[in-house]
Amino acid sequence: MRISRIFLIFGTASLCVASAVPRSSKPHSSFKRSDNATNPMFQLSTDADFNFEILRVLSMAPYEGADIGEVLVAAKEIEPGDFESFYNGFNNLALRAEKIARAIDPRRHPVSARNALFKLSNYYRSADFFLHGNWSDPRINALWEKQLSAFNDAMALMTVPGERITIHAKDGGFDIPAIFFGTGLPGRRPTLIACNGYDGSQEEMYHVIGQAALQRGMNFIAYEGPGQPTVRREQNLGFIPEWEKVVSPVIDYALERPEVDGDAIALMGFSFGGYLVPRAAAFDHRAAAIMAVDGIYDFGQSILKHLPEELQQIFSSGDAEKFNAILSKVIADPTTVTSFRWGVQQGSWALKAKTPFEFMTKAQAYNLTGLTDKITTPVFVGDAQLDGFFLGQGKELADHIGGMTTYHQFEAIDGAGEHCAIGATVYQNQVLLDWFEDIIHQPKNCIRP
Ligand SMILES: *[C@@H]1O[C@H](CO)[C@@H](O)[C@H](O)[C@H]1NC(C)=O
Ligand SMILES: *[C@@H]1O[C@H](CO)[C@@H](O)[C@H](O)[C@H]1NC(C)=O
Ligand SMILES: *[C@@H]1O[C@H](CO)[C@@H](O)[C@H](O)[C@H]1NC(C)=O
């Protein structure tokens, strides 16, 4: 098969990101986007994936994670398709932001120091984002140390400081790093327990939804399991499909805290967490509500569909050598669409797969076939109108879970059409947390079975 043809097809995943549905379309009638419409949002890069990742950092601005102007300065250094330029843009920003943050005396100006340190941590994380193609790149750990250090210093300056904890997962034999953020309010409170996905950290979750939960008087617990940034680095563990082995010990821990109302726990999974959390909820029924943002029913099939038909056939035939030979060339080529190159590199790192074939094989285990019937909790399934990674998966998950699902499609015209409503954090938190508050405030017998 000619490689140029593959580029063209791989290109579609990303081109989708740059297209949209016209204003007149309504959430439930317009699930299938038409590829010819234009995206109503201004683009920050001609590289759709870089646009997405820059927007992701900007998205944290309402919750202490970024300042818009400095992110746009970093964005100007970033060249389409050039992963090193993404590192340079954010690393240079972080070095400037570090000077500013560390010059503040936190005893005299604790709020200013905290603001500056939270942003700094986010910028170091962003500098690391596209570097996982080479597992021995020393920057992978060096940048992480810096992001952790800035985040810890920021947390210590919160009105109620975040508390780092380690929870041992007996069934699995690994440690779960987590952070408990208490409201400081009296009595037992509703509690949101959240994880990130394929590439994000527990620290990012504080800015994604944690601070929004605290503002509403809910405790917040963020955690990471195997395959996620700190566990992958410190324990050398790749993802496992059995996410209940991660979630159940976190719920056990939460129930021991005097701040937590055990009848008002929500589990939230962000991005690839939209598979992980429903998977866990099929085995652990103690949460009052779960949120899959956005929902994923079959991760393996959904990424396989990004490949051209002929390559899918080579994969199905089990010809690993041929599959790897083609994919290695495609990934090494800087003109291949960024989301595809990055998706395979990041997935291989996070699933601990040495080759593209091994990655694709391992990925197939991440599906909810036969498990959705076991979910007994009300479920919120988010979906994004222009999802560039998992288009169609949210609807599929919602349809499989059926009656207990609240399906919500976030729309492009509201600035919320990208995967995980990136760019619309305030709006997304309004929708998600209002839904959770309504669930826990209604009498138990009114909740649908
Ligand atoms: C856009 O796509 C839709 C659905 O495929 C089609 O009906 C319509 O004619 C197209 N519009 C243009 C301007 O190409
Ligand atoms: C990966 O990074 C290491 C350390 O910087 C370097 O020595 C090695 O050449 C890199 N490998 C590739 C394939 O770029
Ligand atoms: C779904 O995952 C299971 C293992 O978790 C695997 O046995 C099965 O083949 C997968 N199904 C599909 C359709 O890939």
PDB file of N, CA and C in Angstrom, residues 11 27 32 49 72 83 87 97 109 152 154 160 171 182 207 212 240 268 284 289 303 308 337 359 365 381 389 411 428:
ATOM      1  N   GLY A  11      -5.297  11.423   7.904  1.00  0.00           N
ATOM      2  CA  GLY A  11      -5.628  12.840   8.015  1.00  0.00           C
ATOM      3  C   GLY A  11      -7.077  13.088   8.390  1.00  0.00           C
ATOM      4  N   PRO A  27     -28.825  19.314  19.816  1.00  0.00           N
ATOM      5  CA  PRO A  27     -28.027  18.230  20.377  1.00  0.00           C
ATOM      6  C   PRO A  27     -28.386  16.828  19.899  1.00  0.00           C
ATOM      7  N   LYS A  32     -24.602  13.053  14.036  1.00  0.00           N
ATOM      8  CA  LYS A  32     -23.669  12.868  12.926  1.00  0.00           C
ATOM      9  C   LYS A  32     -23.338  14.214  12.325  1.00  0.00           C
ATOM     10  N   ASP A  49      -4.375  19.096  16.191  1.00  0.00           N
ATOM     11  CA  ASP A  49      -4.062  18.528  17.496  1.00  0.00           C
ATOM     12  C   ASP A  49      -3.340  19.547  18.385  1.00  0.00           C
ATOM     13  N   LEU A  72      -0.732  32.236  24.954  1.00  0.00           N
ATOM     14  CA  LEU A  72      -0.723  32.638  23.542  1.00  0.00           C
ATOM     15  C   LEU A  72       0.680  33.009  23.067  1.00  0.00           C
ATOM     16  N   PHE A  83       6.985  18.507  17.182  1.00  0.00           N
ATOM     17  CA  PHE A  83       6.792  18.193  18.599  1.00  0.00           C
ATOM     18  C   PHE A  83       7.791  18.936  19.486  1.00  0.00           C
ATOM     19  N   TYR A  87       7.330  21.468  22.857  1.00  0.00           N
ATOM     20  CA  TYR A  87       8.127  21.435  24.094  1.00  0.00           C
ATOM     21  C   TYR A  87       8.764  22.806  24.345  1.00  0.00           C
ATOM     22  N   ALA A  97       7.906  31.733  33.766  1.00  0.00           N
ATOM     23  CA  ALA A  97       6.912  31.727  34.851  1.00  0.00           C
ATOM     24  C   ALA A  97       7.541  31.308  36.177  1.00  0.00           C
ATOM     25  N   HIS A 109       2.593  37.029  50.502  1.00  0.00           N
ATOM     26  CA  HIS A 109       1.587  37.060  49.428  1.00  0.00           C
ATOM     27  C   HIS A 109       1.163  35.638  49.049  1.00  0.00           C
ATOM     28  N   ASN A 152       2.876  20.981  44.429  1.00  0.00           N
ATOM     29  CA  ASN A 152       2.883  20.777  45.888  1.00  0.00           C
ATOM     30  C   ASN A 152       3.017  22.101  46.629  1.00  0.00           C
ATOM     31  N   ALA A 154       2.076  24.970  45.534  1.00  0.00           N
ATOM     32  CA  ALA A 154       0.810  25.704  45.371  1.00  0.00           C
ATOM     33  C   ALA A 154      -0.256  25.154  46.328  1.00  0.00           C
ATOM     34  N   VAL A 160      -7.597  25.402  52.472  1.00  0.00           N
ATOM     35  CA  VAL A 160      -7.521  24.051  53.033  1.00  0.00           C
ATOM     36  C   VAL A 160      -6.535  23.295  52.131  1.00  0.00           C
ATOM     37  N   ASP A 171      -5.555  -5.928  45.525  1.00  0.00           N
ATOM     38  CA  ASP A 171      -5.833  -6.739  44.346  1.00  0.00           C
ATOM     39  C   ASP A 171      -5.172  -6.070  43.136  1.00  0.00           C
ATOM     40  N   GLY A 182     -10.170  18.849  50.769  1.00  0.00           N
ATOM     41  CA  GLY A 182     -11.360  19.007  51.619  1.00  0.00           C
ATOM     42  C   GLY A 182     -11.953  20.401  51.471  1.00  0.00           C
ATOM     43  N   HIS A 207      -7.722  21.428  38.148  1.00  0.00           N
ATOM     44  CA  HIS A 207      -8.154  22.581  37.346  1.00  0.00           C
ATOM     45  C   HIS A 207      -9.347  22.237  36.454  1.00  0.00           C
ATOM     46  N   ALA A 212     -13.882  23.546  40.835  1.00  0.00           N
ATOM     47  CA  ALA A 212     -15.322  23.788  40.624  1.00  0.00           C
ATOM     48  C   ALA A 212     -16.151  23.001  41.640  1.00  0.00           C
ATOM     49  N   ILE A 240      -4.157  -0.956  32.878  1.00  0.00           N
ATOM     50  CA  ILE A 240      -4.860  -2.234  33.010  1.00  0.00           C
ATOM     51  C   ILE A 240      -6.338  -1.966  32.700  1.00  0.00           C
ATOM     52  N   MET A 268     -15.966  10.356  38.537  1.00  0.00           N
ATOM     53  CA  MET A 268     -15.904  10.996  37.234  1.00  0.00           C
ATOM     54  C   MET A 268     -14.663  10.519  36.484  1.00  0.00           C
ATOM     55  N   ASP A 284     -18.302  -2.067  41.086  1.00  0.00           N
ATOM     56  CA  ASP A 284     -18.418  -1.421  42.397  1.00  0.00           C
ATOM     57  C   ASP A 284     -19.612  -0.472  42.351  1.00  0.00           C
ATOM     58  N   ALA A 289     -23.480   8.281  41.806  1.00  0.00           N
ATOM     59  CA  ALA A 289     -23.564   8.742  40.418  1.00  0.00           C
ATOM     60  C   ALA A 289     -22.207   8.563  39.756  1.00  0.00           C
ATOM     61  N   ILE A 303     -10.103   3.152  17.974  1.00  0.00           N
ATOM     62  CA  ILE A 303      -8.816   3.592  17.385  1.00  0.00           C
ATOM     63  C   ILE A 303      -8.463   2.788  16.132  1.00  0.00           C
ATOM     64  N   PRO A 308      -6.635   2.980   7.794  1.00  0.00           N
ATOM     65  CA  PRO A 308      -7.252   2.603   6.527  1.00  0.00           C
ATOM     66  C   PRO A 308      -7.632   1.119   6.538  1.00  0.00           C
ATOM     67  N   VAL A 337      -0.335  13.239  10.173  1.00  0.00           N
ATOM     68  CA  VAL A 337      -1.156  14.076  11.027  1.00  0.00           C
ATOM     69  C   VAL A 337      -0.779  13.864  12.511  1.00  0.00           C
ATOM     70  N   PHE A 359       0.645  -2.478  20.787  1.00  0.00           N
ATOM     71  CA  PHE A 359      -0.253  -1.426  21.283  1.00  0.00           C
ATOM     72  C   PHE A 359      -1.684  -1.688  20.831  1.00  0.00           C
ATOM     73  N   ALA A 365      -8.594  -4.792  24.524  1.00  0.00           N
ATOM     74  CA  ALA A 365      -9.201  -5.260  25.779  1.00  0.00           C
ATOM     75  C   ALA A 365     -10.011  -4.164  26.486  1.00  0.00           C
ATOM     76  N   VAL A 381     -23.397  10.640  30.620  1.00  0.00           N
ATOM     77  CA  VAL A 381     -22.464  10.398  29.514  1.00  0.00           C
ATOM     78  C   VAL A 381     -22.337  11.688  28.707  1.00  0.00           C
ATOM     79  N   PHE A 389     -11.192  12.367  18.415  1.00  0.00           N
ATOM     80  CA  PHE A 389     -10.566  11.102  18.801  1.00  0.00           C
ATOM     81  C   PHE A 389     -11.566   9.947  18.849  1.00  0.00           C
ATOM     82  N   GLU A 411     -22.012  21.111  22.322  1.00  0.00           N
ATOM     83  CA  GLU A 411     -22.044  21.586  20.942  1.00  0.00           C
ATOM     84  C   GLU A 411     -20.943  22.586  20.593  1.00  0.00           C
ATOM     85  N   GLN A 428     -18.983  23.263  31.078  1.00  0.00           N
ATOM     86  CA  GLN A 428     -19.068  21.818  31.315  1.00  0.00           C
ATOM     87  C   GLN A 428     -19.272  21.514  32.796  1.00  0.00           C
TER      88      GLN A 428
END
